[in-house]
Amino acid sequence: MALTNKVLLIFGTRPEAIKLFPVVHALNAVGGVDVKVLVTAQHRQMLDQVLDIGEVKPDYDLDVMEPNQSLDHLTAKLLTGIGNVLDQEMPDRVVVQGDTATAMVGALAAYYRKIPVSHVEAGLRSYDIYQPWPEEVNRKIIGTIADQHFAPTGVSAAALRAEAVSAEAIHITGNTVIDALYWVQDKIRANSALVSGLCDIEARFLGRKIIGVTTHRRENFGEGMDNIASALEVIAQRDDVGIVFPVHMNPNVRAIMDEKLGNNPRIALLDPLDYPHFSRLLSICHLMLTDSGGVQEEAPALGKPVLVMRETTERPEGVTAGTA
């Protein structure tokens, strides 16, 4: 990355924060770069947990989160809010990560001002615009705007080349989620109190195979969530397992899981875990069941297999390698 005077990193969700705090640290370690951080708080509480453990203090916070807001309402707020910050700061470069509304709108607002964009975790494709939805299209939009594409793997780099992105603009970097995971694992080893909140669960399921679960994808709302809950009921009939399930706060997830699974003694329904505690869950589990993209990368990095609860994935490398 060519050095510039001012770089603005824009993110708004927990996964973005996890994957960008190592980038913030790395840029701050480079002399001559004025690093600014704008968070949109598309996810409020879950974002704040990562900012704290990741030691990142935002320069701007749009605080746009509202319960069950529509994508068009969110997008409109993001576009005007990010635009106002860009007009105030006029950075030399904007950095976005992944596939969220915040990332897409951050790139679009920068494009409107002819500010170059760097895309972290570029080139992931499922080739189905409704799986994941709306993330697949968000990535494609960012890909048409960015002039620097930081692809995590050779597969993602090849996808970009197939879309006529010049080879000079593509940089295979690996995935920053692994940098973040190893960083927080080191912090846990130095201070076990960071994950003491799982001690009771670990004692409760001592001697059992722990199955970790996460689910939050929009395309699973409704029948998909019902199917996942029913499957977990069947799995929990085994007397050698304990299911640890941090349940997303979205009522489309929580209401179904509370109703179907709330009284099952072999299933621990928890509030969303902060980043250290979730890293601990990855460490102690036998396998992960998830529709998350990041978990498909994090769990195998700790030697844990993943069952992907989706019809498609933009991360086929895990399936090819046999880890997912």
GROMACS .gro file of C-alpha atoms in nm:
model
  324
    1MET     CA    1   0.000   0.000   0.000
    2ALA     CA    2   0.154   0.328  -0.111
    3LEU     CA    3   0.187   0.565   0.181
    4THR     CA    4  -0.057   0.855   0.188
    5ASN     CA    5  -0.108   1.143   0.425
    6LYS     CA    6  -0.447   1.046   0.566
    7VAL     CA    7  -0.625   0.709   0.566
    8LEU     CA    8  -0.984   0.671   0.687
    9LEU     CA    9  -1.098   0.321   0.790
   10ILE     CA   10  -1.476   0.274   0.786
   11PHE     CA   11  -1.656  -0.013   0.959
   12GLY     CA   12  -1.974  -0.077   1.151
   13THR     CA   13  -2.019  -0.439   1.258
   14ARG     CA   14  -1.845  -0.678   1.492
   15PRO     CA   15  -1.690  -0.890   1.211
   16GLU     CA   16  -1.557  -0.580   1.038
   17ALA     CA   17  -1.406  -0.453   1.362
   18ILE     CA   18  -1.239  -0.789   1.426
   19LYS     CA   19  -1.089  -0.797   1.079
   20LEU     CA   20  -0.982  -0.432   1.074
   21PHE     CA   21  -0.834  -0.372   1.418
   22PRO     CA   22  -0.510  -0.547   1.313
   23VAL     CA   23  -0.502  -0.313   1.012
   24VAL     CA   24  -0.553  -0.010   1.237
   25HIS     CA   25  -0.264  -0.125   1.456
   26ALA     CA   26  -0.041  -0.187   1.154
   27LEU     CA   27  -0.114   0.154   1.000
   28ASN     CA   28  -0.056   0.329   1.331
   29ALA     CA   29   0.287   0.164   1.343
   30VAL     CA   30   0.379   0.319   1.006
   31GLY     CA   31   0.533   0.663   1.025
   32GLY     CA   32   0.385   0.946   0.824
   33VAL     CA   33   0.029   0.812   0.805
   34ASP     CA   34  -0.258   1.001   0.969
   35VAL     CA   35  -0.497   0.719   1.063
   36LYS     CA   36  -0.863   0.803   1.123
   37VAL     CA   37  -1.139   0.559   1.219
   38LEU     CA   38  -1.508   0.605   1.143
   39VAL     CA   39  -1.754   0.354   1.290
   40THR     CA   40  -2.117   0.353   1.187
   41ALA     CA   41  -2.231   0.125   1.472
   42GLN     CA   42  -2.449  -0.073   1.234
   43HIS     CA   43  -2.417  -0.322   1.523
   44ARG     CA   44  -2.389  -0.121   1.844
   45GLN     CA   45  -2.318  -0.342   2.145
   46MET     CA   46  -2.140  -0.614   1.949
   47LEU     CA   47  -1.917  -0.356   1.783
   48ASP     CA   48  -1.827  -0.186   2.111
   49GLN     CA   49  -1.704  -0.514   2.261
   50VAL     CA   50  -1.446  -0.552   1.984
   51LEU     CA   51  -1.337  -0.187   1.994
   52ASP     CA   52  -1.259  -0.234   2.362
   53ILE     CA   53  -1.061  -0.557   2.340
   54GLY     CA   54  -0.903  -0.450   2.009
   55GLU     CA   55  -0.782  -0.123   2.163
   56VAL     CA   56  -0.934   0.100   1.894
   57LYS     CA   57  -1.082   0.440   1.972
   58PRO     CA   58  -1.294   0.577   1.684
   59ASP     CA   59  -1.261   0.935   1.571
   60TYR     CA   60  -1.622   0.934   1.447
   61ASP     CA   61  -1.925   0.731   1.554
   62LEU     CA   62  -2.247   0.760   1.353
   63ASP     CA   63  -2.449   0.535   1.589
   64VAL     CA   64  -2.696   0.436   1.316
   65MET     CA   65  -2.831   0.116   1.472
   66GLU     CA   66  -3.210   0.087   1.503
   67PRO     CA   67  -3.413  -0.231   1.570
   68ASN     CA   68  -3.536  -0.400   1.251
   69GLN     CA   69  -3.458  -0.105   1.024
   70SER     CA   70  -3.492  -0.169   0.652
   71LEU     CA   71  -3.189  -0.189   0.426
   72ASP     CA   72  -3.293   0.118   0.230
   73HIS     CA   73  -3.340   0.323   0.547
   74LEU     CA   74  -3.002   0.208   0.678
   75THR     CA   75  -2.833   0.275   0.346
   76ALA     CA   76  -2.969   0.629   0.326
   77LYS     CA   77  -2.847   0.711   0.677
   78LEU     CA   78  -2.507   0.563   0.604
   79LEU     CA   79  -2.464   0.752   0.278
   80THR     CA   80  -2.534   1.092   0.427
   81GLY     CA   81  -2.349   1.024   0.753
   82ILE     CA   82  -2.035   0.885   0.592
   83GLY     CA   83  -2.050   1.158   0.328
   84ASN     CA   84  -2.048   1.428   0.595
   85VAL     CA   85  -1.735   1.280   0.756
   86LEU     CA   86  -1.560   1.246   0.419
   87ASP     CA   87  -1.635   1.611   0.342
   88GLN     CA   88  -1.489   1.711   0.678
   89GLU     CA   89  -1.175   1.494   0.665
   90MET     CA   90  -1.115   1.458   0.289
   91PRO     CA   91  -0.883   1.158   0.336
   92ASP     CA   92  -0.636   1.050   0.071
   93ARG     CA   93  -0.769   0.694   0.089
   94VAL     CA   94  -1.062   0.502   0.237
   95VAL     CA   95  -1.031   0.143   0.364
   96VAL     CA   96  -1.335  -0.083   0.394
   97GLN     CA   97  -1.365  -0.452   0.479
   98GLY     CA   98  -1.592  -0.725   0.358
   99ASP     CA   99  -1.951  -0.707   0.243
  100THR     CA  100  -2.171  -0.507   0.479
  101ALA     CA  101  -2.393  -0.209   0.400
  102THR     CA  102  -2.135   0.005   0.579
  103ALA     CA  103  -1.854  -0.121   0.354
  104MET     CA  104  -2.054  -0.081   0.034
  105VAL     CA  105  -2.181   0.266   0.120
  106GLY     CA  106  -1.836   0.372   0.244
  107ALA     CA  107  -1.691   0.280  -0.094
  108LEU     CA  108  -1.976   0.450  -0.279
  109ALA     CA  109  -1.948   0.773  -0.078
  110ALA     CA  110  -1.573   0.777  -0.141
  111TYR     CA  111  -1.632   0.721  -0.514
  112TYR     CA  112  -1.868   1.018  -0.525
  113ARG     CA  113  -1.575   1.228  -0.403
  114LYS     CA  114  -1.313   1.054  -0.623
  115ILE     CA  115  -1.132   0.924  -0.314
  116PRO     CA  116  -0.953   0.591  -0.385
  117VAL     CA  117  -1.074   0.284  -0.198
  118SER     CA  118  -0.888  -0.016  -0.058
  119HIS     CA  119  -1.097  -0.331  -0.007
  120VAL     CA  120  -0.985  -0.573   0.264
  121GLU     CA  121  -1.109  -0.932   0.209
  122ALA     CA  122  -1.179  -0.870  -0.159
  123GLY     CA  123  -1.286  -1.120  -0.421
  124LEU     CA  124  -1.513  -1.353  -0.225
  125ARG     CA  125  -1.795  -1.475  -0.448
  126SER     CA  126  -2.083  -1.723  -0.414
  127TYR     CA  127  -2.215  -1.640  -0.765
  128ASP     CA  128  -2.570  -1.619  -0.629
  129ILE     CA  129  -2.691  -1.265  -0.560
  130TYR     CA  130  -2.937  -1.391  -0.299
  131GLN     CA  131  -2.691  -1.620  -0.113
  132PRO     CA  132  -2.565  -1.444   0.097
  133TRP     CA  133  -2.810  -1.157   0.068
  134PRO     CA  134  -2.736  -0.865   0.034
  135GLU     CA  135  -2.366  -0.929   0.093
  136GLU     CA  136  -2.286  -1.084  -0.246
  137VAL     CA  137  -2.395  -0.771  -0.432
  138ASN     CA  138  -2.232  -0.543  -0.174
  139ARG     CA  139  -1.896  -0.708  -0.248
  140LYS     CA  140  -1.943  -0.679  -0.622
  141ILE     CA  141  -2.023  -0.307  -0.593
  142ILE     CA  142  -1.714  -0.246  -0.380
  143GLY     CA  143  -1.509  -0.445  -0.631
  144THR     CA  144  -1.607  -0.211  -0.915
  145ILE     CA  145  -1.499   0.094  -0.713
  146ALA     CA  146  -1.181  -0.014  -0.531
  147ASP     CA  147  -0.839   0.038  -0.684
  148GLN     CA  148  -0.667  -0.184  -0.426
  149HIS     CA  149  -0.806  -0.535  -0.370
  150PHE     CA  150  -0.661  -0.724  -0.073
  151ALA     CA  151  -0.764  -1.082  -0.151
  152PRO     CA  152  -0.729  -1.336   0.131
  153THR     CA  153  -0.662  -1.634  -0.096
  154GLY     CA  154  -0.564  -1.735  -0.446
  155VAL     CA  155  -0.925  -1.837  -0.513
  156SER     CA  156  -1.053  -1.488  -0.433
  157ALA     CA  157  -0.774  -1.332  -0.640
  158ALA     CA  158  -0.872  -1.551  -0.936
  159ALA     CA  159  -1.236  -1.440  -0.901
  160LEU     CA  160  -1.123  -1.077  -0.927
  161ARG     CA  161  -0.908  -1.147  -1.234
  162ALA     CA  162  -1.208  -1.317  -1.395
  163GLU     CA  163  -1.396  -0.989  -1.349
  164ALA     CA  164  -1.120  -0.804  -1.537
  165VAL     CA  165  -0.956  -0.651  -1.230
  166SER     CA  166  -0.593  -0.587  -1.323
  167ALA     CA  167  -0.337  -0.815  -1.164
  168GLU     CA  168  -0.145  -0.509  -1.041
  169ALA     CA  169  -0.445  -0.404  -0.829
  170ILE     CA  170  -0.478  -0.742  -0.655
  171HIS     CA  171  -0.269  -0.829  -0.349
  172ILE     CA  172  -0.301  -1.172  -0.181
  173THR     CA  173  -0.263  -1.094   0.188
  174GLY     CA  174  -0.417  -1.380   0.384
  175ASN     CA  175  -0.710  -1.301   0.611
  176THR     CA  176  -0.679  -1.049   0.891
  177VAL     CA  177  -0.936  -1.244   1.097
  178ILE     CA  178  -0.660  -1.496   1.170
  179ASP     CA  179  -0.426  -1.217   1.285
  180ALA     CA  180  -0.703  -1.096   1.518
  181LEU     CA  181  -0.777  -1.446   1.646
  182TYR     CA  182  -0.418  -1.526   1.734
  183TRP     CA  183  -0.380  -1.180   1.892
  184VAL     CA  184  -0.677  -1.230   2.124
  185GLN     CA  185  -0.569  -1.588   2.202
  186ASP     CA  186  -0.238  -1.445   2.325
  187LYS     CA  187  -0.430  -1.198   2.544
  188ILE     CA  188  -0.638  -1.483   2.690
  189ARG     CA  189  -0.326  -1.684   2.772
  190ALA     CA  190  -0.187  -1.381   2.954
  191ASN     CA  191  -0.513  -1.314   3.140
  192SER     CA  192  -0.757  -1.605   3.177
  193ALA     CA  193  -1.005  -1.378   3.355
  194LEU     CA  194  -1.101  -1.247   3.009
  195VAL     CA  195  -1.293  -1.572   2.951
  196SER     CA  196  -1.410  -1.658   3.303
  197GLY     CA  197  -1.771  -1.616   3.195
  198LEU     CA  198  -1.766  -1.959   3.030
  199CYS     CA  199  -1.634  -2.146   3.336
  200ASP     CA  200  -1.982  -2.259   3.447
  201ILE     CA  201  -2.067  -2.384   3.099
  202GLU     CA  202  -1.739  -2.573   3.073
  203ALA     CA  203  -1.807  -2.738   3.410
  204ARG     CA  204  -2.167  -2.818   3.313
  205PHE     CA  205  -2.059  -2.999   2.996
  206LEU     CA  206  -1.740  -3.155   3.134
  207GLY     CA  207  -1.673  -3.486   2.958
  208ARG     CA  208  -1.911  -3.409   2.673
  209LYS     CA  209  -1.830  -3.306   2.317
  210ILE     CA  210  -1.913  -2.936   2.296
  211ILE     CA  211  -2.084  -2.823   1.977
  212GLY     CA  212  -2.073  -2.448   1.917
  213VAL     CA  213  -2.354  -2.285   1.718
  214THR     CA  214  -2.405  -1.943   1.561
  215THR     CA  215  -2.672  -1.833   1.316
  216HIS     CA  216  -2.786  -1.491   1.203
  217ARG     CA  217  -2.815  -1.484   0.822
  218ARG     CA  218  -3.120  -1.310   0.675
  219GLU     CA  219  -3.173  -1.585   0.419
  220ASN     CA  220  -3.225  -1.830   0.709
  221PHE     CA  221  -3.500  -1.623   0.874
  222GLY     CA  222  -3.829  -1.807   0.901
  223GLU     CA  223  -3.827  -2.168   0.784
  224GLY     CA  224  -3.447  -2.186   0.793
  225MET     CA  225  -3.434  -2.094   1.162
  226ASP     CA  226  -3.708  -2.344   1.237
  227ASN     CA  227  -3.509  -2.615   1.060
  228ILE     CA  228  -3.191  -2.527   1.249
  229ALA     CA  229  -3.373  -2.536   1.583
  230SER     CA  230  -3.529  -2.871   1.498
  231ALA     CA  231  -3.192  -3.015   1.399
  232LEU     CA  232  -3.037  -2.899   1.726
  233GLU     CA  233  -3.319  -3.071   1.917
  234VAL     CA  234  -3.229  -3.396   1.745
  235ILE     CA  235  -2.856  -3.355   1.807
  236ALA     CA  236  -2.922  -3.281   2.173
  237GLN     CA  237  -3.081  -3.624   2.213
  238ARG     CA  238  -2.729  -3.766   2.219
  239ASP     CA  239  -2.604  -3.815   2.573
  240ASP     CA  240  -2.241  -3.731   2.481
  241VAL     CA  241  -2.290  -3.372   2.360
  242GLY     CA  242  -2.341  -3.026   2.503
  243ILE     CA  243  -2.451  -2.749   2.269
  244VAL     CA  244  -2.331  -2.394   2.338
  245PHE     CA  245  -2.532  -2.144   2.138
  246PRO     CA  246  -2.470  -1.768   2.170
  247VAL     CA  247  -2.801  -1.645   2.025
  248HIS     CA  248  -2.809  -1.338   1.803
  249MET     CA  249  -3.015  -1.050   1.943
  250ASN     CA  250  -3.227  -1.023   1.627
  251PRO     CA  251  -3.583  -1.129   1.722
  252ASN     CA  252  -3.603  -1.333   1.399
  253VAL     CA  253  -3.344  -1.560   1.561
  254ARG     CA  254  -3.395  -1.524   1.934
  255ALA     CA  255  -3.771  -1.578   1.949
  256ILE     CA  256  -3.753  -1.911   1.765
  257MET     CA  257  -3.453  -2.044   1.957
  258ASP     CA  258  -3.590  -1.942   2.297
  259GLU     CA  259  -3.923  -2.111   2.225
  260LYS     CA  260  -3.784  -2.436   2.084
  261LEU     CA  261  -3.460  -2.481   2.275
  262GLY     CA  262  -3.484  -2.273   2.592
  263ASN     CA  263  -3.565  -2.561   2.829
  264ASN     CA  264  -3.331  -2.825   2.688
  265PRO     CA  265  -3.072  -2.926   2.953
  266ARG     CA  266  -2.814  -3.020   2.688
  267ILE     CA  267  -2.835  -2.679   2.516
  268ALA     CA  268  -2.695  -2.362   2.670
  269LEU     CA  269  -2.854  -2.057   2.507
  270LEU     CA  270  -2.635  -1.758   2.584
  271ASP     CA  271  -2.642  -1.388   2.507
  272PRO     CA  272  -2.396  -1.294   2.232
  273LEU     CA  273  -2.040  -1.347   2.353
  274ASP     CA  274  -1.773  -1.083   2.345
  275TYR     CA  275  -1.473  -1.156   2.129
  276PRO     CA  276  -1.250  -1.321   2.395
  277HIS     CA  277  -1.532  -1.549   2.511
  278PHE     CA  278  -1.621  -1.643   2.154
  279SER     CA  279  -1.255  -1.724   2.089
  280ARG     CA  280  -1.266  -1.946   2.397
  281LEU     CA  281  -1.573  -2.125   2.259
  282LEU     CA  282  -1.380  -2.195   1.940
  283SER     CA  283  -1.097  -2.340   2.151
  284ILE     CA  284  -1.313  -2.576   2.358
  285CYS     CA  285  -1.563  -2.693   2.097
  286HIS     CA  286  -1.552  -3.025   1.914
  287LEU     CA  287  -1.700  -2.864   1.603
  288MET     CA  288  -1.891  -2.550   1.499
  289LEU     CA  289  -2.230  -2.526   1.330
  290THR     CA  290  -2.265  -2.184   1.168
  291ASP     CA  291  -2.398  -1.971   0.886
  292SER     CA  292  -2.133  -1.707   0.958
  293GLY     CA  293  -1.861  -1.638   0.706
  294GLY     CA  294  -1.594  -1.548   0.959
  295VAL     CA  295  -1.640  -1.863   1.166
  296GLN     CA  296  -1.569  -2.067   0.853
  297GLU     CA  297  -1.221  -1.914   0.870
  298GLU     CA  298  -1.167  -1.884   1.245
  299ALA     CA  299  -1.260  -2.235   1.359
  300PRO     CA  300  -1.031  -2.421   1.112
  301ALA     CA  301  -0.745  -2.192   1.219
  302LEU     CA  302  -0.780  -2.358   1.561
  303GLY     CA  303  -0.819  -2.706   1.411
  304LYS     CA  304  -1.198  -2.721   1.454
  305PRO     CA  305  -1.423  -2.845   1.170
  306VAL     CA  306  -1.726  -2.646   1.056
  307LEU     CA  307  -2.070  -2.750   0.933
  308VAL     CA  308  -2.189  -2.462   0.714
  309MET     CA  309  -2.563  -2.407   0.758
  310ARG     CA  310  -2.614  -2.237   0.422
  311GLU     CA  311  -2.701  -2.339   0.067
  312THR     CA  312  -2.385  -2.176  -0.074
  313THR     CA  313  -2.066  -2.018   0.057
  314GLU     CA  314  -1.839  -1.749  -0.079
  315ARG     CA  315  -1.556  -1.926   0.106
  316PRO     CA  316  -1.517  -2.252  -0.091
  317GLU     CA  317  -1.157  -2.301   0.023
  318GLY     CA  318  -1.271  -2.465   0.348
  319VAL     CA  319  -1.495  -2.709   0.163
  320THR     CA  320  -1.213  -2.796  -0.077
  321ALA     CA  321  -0.970  -2.845   0.212
  322GLY     CA  322  -1.219  -3.060   0.403
  323THR     CA  323  -1.237  -2.829   0.705
  324ALA     CA  324  -1.592  -2.714   0.624
   0.00000   0.00000   0.00000
